[in-house]
């Protein structure tokens, strides 16, 4: 069998891809810049400001890969309701009871998701190697693919690029991208709440950009603030006490008192690779697509990539089969593009104060909230079903 796989990038999606293919019988090696001690991360009390809204599909995949039990023993927060609105009287509210579920998903720190996956590597004999320099060449022939660094080369039957939006592997393969930088940026703010566990995550659309509340395991929560990059940079420079005053002015639905613990500024970009595969090379996650984080769908799309890739490769003697990799691309490209376009429609549709458009979009939210079966279908799609 031709089952030697090299995964470049050991983040959440790359680590999931490594385990998923190892479960198919592959010999997997992960190349990563920053090695972690999974047990140390999982036991650390330091809370990560980066958090993902993991939907039910992603939960199922993480459970299959052995990560979810570790996460449930760590810091996780189930959410039961998801609300989006511009005006409070025209809110679109999704509730777990509409799909007869115990919860809609979990809000989990990114570093915990990564560590829970890394903790599985030993069970599948997955080798992890640190690489501190950029690759310099990518070579392919009918039988293999080779990634070269200045001091070492790695030959495989399948090379998976999971090295993020600025993928060096994708660039070496001369795979172009389409996309743009958004004019706004995103400020993430970790707060410590004087309130019981919260179960509703909400997002309010404003002309200056959306704001959002993501309840983490009590007493923590994450605030997301979209705004002009220069404005957010000035907010980031404030002291935590000064920033709290600004939060109180703009986030008026926060439960209880709070203190600001951390803050970080993130640029926003949309990017889509012109192709997801080339010979024995395949792109997954942000290497293939980066999306506006408006609804927290980025990592969920990446984990769907992993599941689809494994489905297309299952049962093959050659995991680098180019036809199978093209089948994976056909399976995922349309779904990813649709989600990217949907997020952009929301982003641009609400980022203005044009009166007729404002009336229409609030009417749409109000109608959608009472749309019955259609609303249920939208919720099922958000859950990853």
Coordinates of C-alpha atoms in Angstrom, one line a residue:
X1 CA 0.0 0.0 0.0
X2 CA 1.1 3.6 -0.7
X3 CA 0.0 5.0 2.6
X4 CA 2.8 7.3 3.8
X5 CA 1.4 10.7 4.7
X6 CA 3.1 13.9 5.7
X7 CA 0.9 16.6 7.3
X8 CA 2.3 20.2 7.3
X9 CA 0.8 22.0 10.2
X10 CA -0.3 20.6 13.5
X11 CA -3.1 23.0 14.4
X12 CA -6.6 21.9 15.0
X13 CA -7.4 20.9 11.4
X14 CA -4.0 19.4 10.7
X15 CA -4.0 17.3 13.9
X16 CA -7.5 16.0 13.1
X17 CA -6.4 15.1 9.6
X18 CA -3.4 13.2 10.9
X19 CA -5.5 11.1 13.3
X20 CA -8.3 10.5 10.8
X21 CA -5.8 9.2 8.2
X22 CA -3.9 7.1 10.8
X23 CA -7.2 5.5 11.5
X24 CA -7.4 4.5 7.9
X25 CA -4.0 2.7 8.3
X26 CA -1.7 5.5 7.1
X27 CA 1.8 6.0 8.4
X28 CA 1.6 9.7 9.4
X29 CA 4.2 12.3 10.2
X30 CA 3.3 15.8 11.3
X31 CA 5.6 18.8 10.6
X32 CA 5.0 21.7 13.0
X33 CA 6.8 24.9 13.9
X34 CA 5.6 25.1 17.5
X35 CA 5.5 21.8 19.4
X36 CA 3.3 21.5 22.4
X37 CA 3.0 19.3 25.5
X38 CA -0.6 18.2 25.3
X39 CA -0.9 17.2 28.9
X40 CA 0.6 20.4 30.1
X41 CA -1.8 22.5 27.9
X42 CA -4.9 20.5 29.0
X43 CA -4.0 21.0 32.7
X44 CA -3.0 24.6 32.5
X45 CA -5.3 27.2 34.1
X46 CA -4.2 29.9 31.6
X47 CA -7.3 30.6 29.5
X48 CA -6.8 31.1 25.7
X49 CA -8.4 34.2 24.2
X50 CA -8.9 32.3 20.9
X51 CA -12.1 30.3 21.1
X52 CA -14.2 28.4 18.5
X53 CA -17.9 27.6 18.3
X54 CA -17.8 23.9 17.7
X55 CA -21.0 22.6 16.0
X56 CA -22.5 19.2 16.4
X57 CA -20.8 17.7 13.3
X58 CA -17.4 18.8 14.6
X59 CA -18.2 17.4 18.1
X60 CA -19.0 14.0 16.5
X61 CA -15.7 14.0 14.6
X62 CA -13.7 15.1 17.7
X63 CA -15.5 12.3 19.6
X64 CA -14.6 9.8 17.0
X65 CA -10.9 10.9 17.1
X66 CA -10.8 10.5 20.9
X67 CA -10.5 14.2 21.7
X68 CA -14.0 15.1 22.9
X69 CA -13.8 13.1 26.2
X70 CA -10.6 15.0 27.1
X71 CA -12.3 18.3 26.2
X72 CA -15.4 17.6 28.3
X73 CA -13.0 17.1 31.3
X74 CA -11.4 20.4 30.6
X75 CA -12.9 23.9 30.0
X76 CA -15.9 23.7 27.7
X77 CA -19.2 25.6 27.6
X78 CA -22.3 24.2 25.8
X79 CA -24.6 26.8 24.2
X80 CA -28.3 26.3 24.0
X81 CA -29.3 29.4 22.0
X82 CA -27.9 31.4 19.2
X83 CA -29.3 34.9 18.5
X84 CA -28.7 37.4 15.7
X85 CA -30.2 40.8 15.5
X86 CA -29.8 44.5 14.6
X87 CA -32.8 45.7 16.6
X88 CA -33.9 43.7 19.7
X89 CA -37.5 43.5 18.5
X90 CA -36.5 41.8 15.2
X91 CA -34.2 39.1 16.5
X92 CA -33.5 35.7 14.9
X93 CA -33.3 33.2 17.7
X94 CA -32.2 29.6 17.3
X95 CA -32.9 27.3 20.2
X96 CA -31.9 23.7 21.0
X97 CA -35.5 22.7 21.5
X98 CA -36.3 23.5 17.8
X99 CA -34.1 20.4 16.8
X100 CA -34.8 18.4 20.0
X101 CA -31.2 18.5 21.1
X102 CA -29.5 19.0 24.5
X103 CA -27.3 21.8 23.1
X104 CA -26.4 23.4 19.8
X105 CA -22.6 23.1 20.2
X106 CA -19.7 24.0 22.5
X107 CA -17.5 27.0 22.9
X108 CA -14.0 25.7 23.4
X109 CA -10.5 27.3 23.5
X110 CA -8.5 26.6 20.4
X111 CA -5.4 25.5 22.4
X112 CA -7.5 22.9 24.2
X113 CA -8.9 21.5 20.9
X114 CA -5.4 21.2 19.5
X115 CA -4.0 19.6 22.7
X116 CA -6.8 17.1 23.0
X117 CA -6.0 15.9 19.4
X118 CA -2.2 15.8 20.0
X119 CA -2.9 13.6 23.1
X120 CA -4.1 11.0 20.6
X121 CA -0.9 10.9 18.5
X122 CA 0.8 8.2 20.6
X123 CA -2.2 5.9 20.2
X124 CA -1.7 5.9 16.4
X125 CA 2.1 6.0 16.2
X126 CA 1.9 9.5 14.6
X127 CA 5.4 11.1 14.5
X128 CA 5.7 14.8 15.2
X129 CA 8.8 16.7 14.0
X130 CA 9.6 20.3 14.6
X131 CA 10.6 22.4 11.6
X132 CA 11.7 25.9 12.2
X133 CA 12.5 27.0 8.6
X134 CA 10.3 27.4 5.5
X135 CA 10.3 24.7 2.9
X136 CA 12.3 25.5 -0.2
X137 CA 11.0 23.1 -2.9
X138 CA 8.2 20.8 -3.7
X139 CA 8.7 18.0 -6.2
X140 CA 6.3 15.4 -7.5
X141 CA 6.4 12.3 -9.8
X142 CA 3.9 9.6 -10.5
X143 CA 4.8 7.6 -7.4
X144 CA 5.6 10.1 -4.7
X145 CA 5.8 13.7 -3.5
X146 CA 8.8 15.3 -1.8
X147 CA 8.9 18.4 0.4
X148 CA 12.4 19.9 0.7
X149 CA 13.9 22.1 3.4
X150 CA 17.5 23.4 3.5
X151 CA 18.7 20.6 5.8
X152 CA 16.2 17.7 5.2
X153 CA 13.6 16.3 2.8
X154 CA 10.4 14.4 3.4
X155 CA 9.0 12.0 0.8
X156 CA 5.4 10.7 1.0
X157 CA 2.6 9.2 -1.0
X158 CA 0.3 12.1 0.1
X159 CA 1.2 15.6 1.3
X160 CA -1.5 17.5 3.3
X161 CA -1.1 21.2 3.5
X162 CA -2.7 22.4 6.8
X163 CA -0.4 25.3 7.4
X164 CA -2.9 28.1 7.4
X165 CA -4.0 31.0 5.3
X166 CA -0.5 31.9 4.4
X167 CA 0.4 28.3 3.4
X168 CA 4.0 28.0 2.3
X169 CA 3.2 24.6 0.8
X170 CA 0.4 26.1 -1.3
X171 CA 2.8 28.9 -2.5
X172 CA 5.5 26.3 -3.5
X173 CA 2.9 24.5 -5.5
X174 CA 2.0 27.8 -7.3
X175 CA -1.7 27.4 -6.4
X176 CA -3.2 30.8 -6.6
X177 CA -6.0 32.3 -4.4
X178 CA -8.8 34.8 -4.8
X179 CA -10.0 37.0 -2.1
X180 CA -9.5 40.3 -0.3
X181 CA -8.7 42.0 3.0
X182 CA -11.7 43.4 4.8
X183 CA -11.5 47.1 5.7
X184 CA -12.4 46.1 9.3
X185 CA -10.5 44.1 11.9
X186 CA -11.6 42.1 14.9
X187 CA -10.8 42.7 18.5
X188 CA -11.1 39.7 20.8
X189 CA -11.6 40.5 24.5
X190 CA -11.5 37.9 27.2
X191 CA -13.5 38.9 30.2
X192 CA -14.1 37.4 33.7
X193 CA -17.8 37.7 34.6
X194 CA -19.5 38.0 37.9
X195 CA -22.4 35.9 36.7
X196 CA -23.5 32.2 36.5
X197 CA -22.9 30.1 33.5
X198 CA -24.4 31.6 30.4
X199 CA -26.0 29.4 27.6
X200 CA -26.9 32.0 24.9
X201 CA -24.4 33.3 22.4
X202 CA -25.5 36.4 20.5
X203 CA -24.4 38.7 17.8
X204 CA -25.6 42.2 17.1
X205 CA -25.2 43.9 13.8
X206 CA -24.1 47.6 13.8
X207 CA -23.2 50.0 11.0
X208 CA -19.7 50.1 12.4
X209 CA -19.5 46.3 12.4
X210 CA -20.9 43.4 14.4
X211 CA -20.3 42.7 18.1
X212 CA -20.7 39.3 19.7
X213 CA -20.9 37.6 23.1
X214 CA -19.4 34.1 23.4
X215 CA -20.0 32.5 26.8
X216 CA -17.1 30.3 27.8
X217 CA -17.0 28.1 30.9
X218 CA -17.9 30.3 33.8
X219 CA -16.6 32.7 34.9
X220 CA -15.2 33.6 31.5
X221 CA -16.6 34.9 28.2
X222 CA -15.2 36.2 24.9
X223 CA -16.3 39.4 23.3
X224 CA -15.9 40.0 19.6
X225 CA -15.8 43.5 18.3
X226 CA -15.6 44.4 14.6
X227 CA -14.6 47.9 13.7
X228 CA -12.3 50.0 11.6
X229 CA -8.8 48.7 12.2
X230 CA -7.4 52.1 13.3
X231 CA -10.3 52.4 15.8
X232 CA -9.7 49.0 17.2
X233 CA -5.9 49.6 17.5
X234 CA -6.7 52.6 19.7
X235 CA -9.0 50.5 21.8
X236 CA -6.4 47.8 22.2
X237 CA -4.0 50.5 23.5
X238 CA -6.3 51.4 26.4
X239 CA -5.8 50.0 29.8
X240 CA -8.2 47.2 30.8
X241 CA -10.2 49.6 33.0
X242 CA -10.5 52.1 30.2
X243 CA -11.5 49.4 27.7
X244 CA -14.2 48.2 30.2
X245 CA -15.8 51.7 30.0
X246 CA -15.9 51.4 26.2
X247 CA -17.4 47.9 26.4
X248 CA -20.1 49.1 28.7
X249 CA -21.0 51.8 26.2
X250 CA -21.3 49.3 23.2
X251 CA -22.2 45.9 24.8
X252 CA -25.4 46.6 26.7
X253 CA -26.6 43.0 27.2
X254 CA -23.7 41.7 29.3
X255 CA -24.8 39.7 32.4
X256 CA -23.4 41.0 35.6
X257 CA -20.1 42.9 36.3
X258 CA -16.8 41.9 34.7
X259 CA -13.1 42.5 34.5
X260 CA -11.1 42.6 31.2
X261 CA -8.4 39.9 31.3
X262 CA -6.9 39.8 27.8
X263 CA -7.3 41.5 24.4
X264 CA -5.9 40.7 20.9
X265 CA -6.4 42.3 17.5
X266 CA -7.0 40.0 14.5
X267 CA -7.0 41.1 10.8
X268 CA -9.9 39.9 8.6
X269 CA -9.5 38.3 5.2
X270 CA -11.4 36.2 2.8
X271 CA -9.4 33.8 0.7
X272 CA -10.1 30.8 -1.5
X273 CA -7.6 28.6 -3.2
X274 CA -8.1 28.2 -7.0
X275 CA -7.7 24.4 -6.5
X276 CA -7.7 22.2 -3.4
X277 CA -5.3 19.5 -4.9
X278 CA -2.4 19.1 -7.3
X279 CA -1.2 15.7 -8.0
X280 CA -0.4 14.1 -4.5
X281 CA -0.8 17.4 -2.7
X282 CA -4.1 18.4 -1.0
X283 CA -5.1 21.5 0.9
X284 CA -7.4 21.5 4.0
X285 CA -8.7 24.1 6.4
X286 CA -7.3 27.7 6.1
X287 CA -4.8 26.6 3.5
X288 CA -7.7 26.0 1.2
X289 CA -10.1 28.7 2.5
X290 CA -10.2 31.5 5.0
X291 CA -13.6 32.9 5.9
X292 CA -15.0 35.9 7.7
X293 CA -15.3 34.7 11.3
X294 CA -18.7 36.3 11.7
X295 CA -20.4 33.0 12.7
X296 CA -17.4 31.1 14.0
X297 CA -17.6 28.6 11.1
X298 CA -13.9 28.5 10.1
X299 CA -12.7 25.5 12.2
X300 CA -16.0 23.7 11.5
X301 CA -15.4 24.0 7.7
X302 CA -11.9 22.7 8.2
X303 CA -13.1 19.7 10.2
X304 CA -15.6 19.0 7.4
X305 CA -12.7 19.0 5.0
X306 CA -11.0 16.3 7.1
X307 CA -14.1 14.1 7.2
X308 CA -14.7 14.5 3.4
X309 CA -11.0 13.8 2.6
X310 CA -11.0 10.6 4.6
X311 CA -14.3 9.5 3.0
X312 CA -12.8 9.9 -0.5
X313 CA -9.6 8.0 0.5
X314 CA -11.1 5.2 2.5
X315 CA -10.4 1.8 1.0
X316 CA -7.8 3.0 -1.5
X317 CA -4.4 1.3 -1.8
X318 CA -2.8 4.6 -2.8
X319 CA -3.8 7.5 -0.5
X320 CA -2.2 10.0 -3.0
X321 CA -4.6 9.0 -5.7
X322 CA -5.2 12.2 -7.6
X323 CA -8.7 11.3 -8.8
X324 CA -9.7 10.7 -5.2
X325 CA -8.2 14.1 -4.2
X326 CA -10.2 15.8 -7.0
X327 CA -13.3 14.1 -5.7
X328 CA -12.6 15.6 -2.3
X329 CA -12.3 19.0 -3.9
X330 CA -15.6 18.7 -5.7
X331 CA -17.2 17.5 -2.4
X332 CA -16.0 20.5 -0.4
X333 CA -15.5 23.5 -2.7
X334 CA -19.2 24.3 -3.2
X335 CA -20.1 24.0 0.5
X336 CA -17.2 26.2 1.5
X337 CA -17.9 28.8 -1.1
X338 CA -21.6 28.9 -0.1
X339 CA -20.7 29.5 3.6
X340 CA -18.1 32.2 2.6
X341 CA -20.7 34.0 0.5
X342 CA -23.4 33.7 3.1
X343 CA -21.1 35.3 5.7
X344 CA -20.2 38.1 3.3
X345 CA -23.8 38.8 2.5
X346 CA -24.5 39.2 6.3
X347 CA -21.3 41.3 6.8
X348 CA -21.9 43.7 3.9
X349 CA -25.7 43.7 4.1
X350 CA -25.7 45.0 7.7
X351 CA -22.6 47.3 7.6
X352 CA -24.5 50.4 6.6
X353 CA -27.4 52.7 7.6
X354 CA -29.2 53.0 4.3
X355 CA -32.9 53.3 5.5
X356 CA -34.6 51.1 2.8
X357 CA -32.0 48.4 3.3
X358 CA -32.2 48.7 7.0
X359 CA -36.0 48.1 6.9
X360 CA -35.6 45.1 4.5
X361 CA -32.9 43.3 6.5
X362 CA -34.8 43.7 9.8
X363 CA -38.0 42.5 8.1
X364 CA -36.1 39.5 6.9
X365 CA -34.8 38.6 10.4
X366 CA -38.3 38.9 11.8
X367 CA -39.8 36.8 9.0
X368 CA -37.0 34.2 9.3
X369 CA -37.6 33.9 13.0
X370 CA -41.1 32.7 12.3
X371 CA -40.3 30.6 9.2
X372 CA -40.9 27.2 10.8
X373 CA -39.4 24.4 8.7
X374 CA -37.1 26.8 6.8
X375 CA -35.7 28.1 10.0
X376 CA -35.1 24.5 11.2
X377 CA -33.2 23.7 8.0
X378 CA -31.0 26.7 8.4
X379 CA -30.3 25.6 12.0
X380 CA -29.5 22.1 10.9
X381 CA -27.0 23.4 8.4
X382 CA -25.4 25.5 11.1
X383 CA -25.1 22.4 13.2
X384 CA -23.2 20.8 10.4
X385 CA -25.9 18.3 9.5

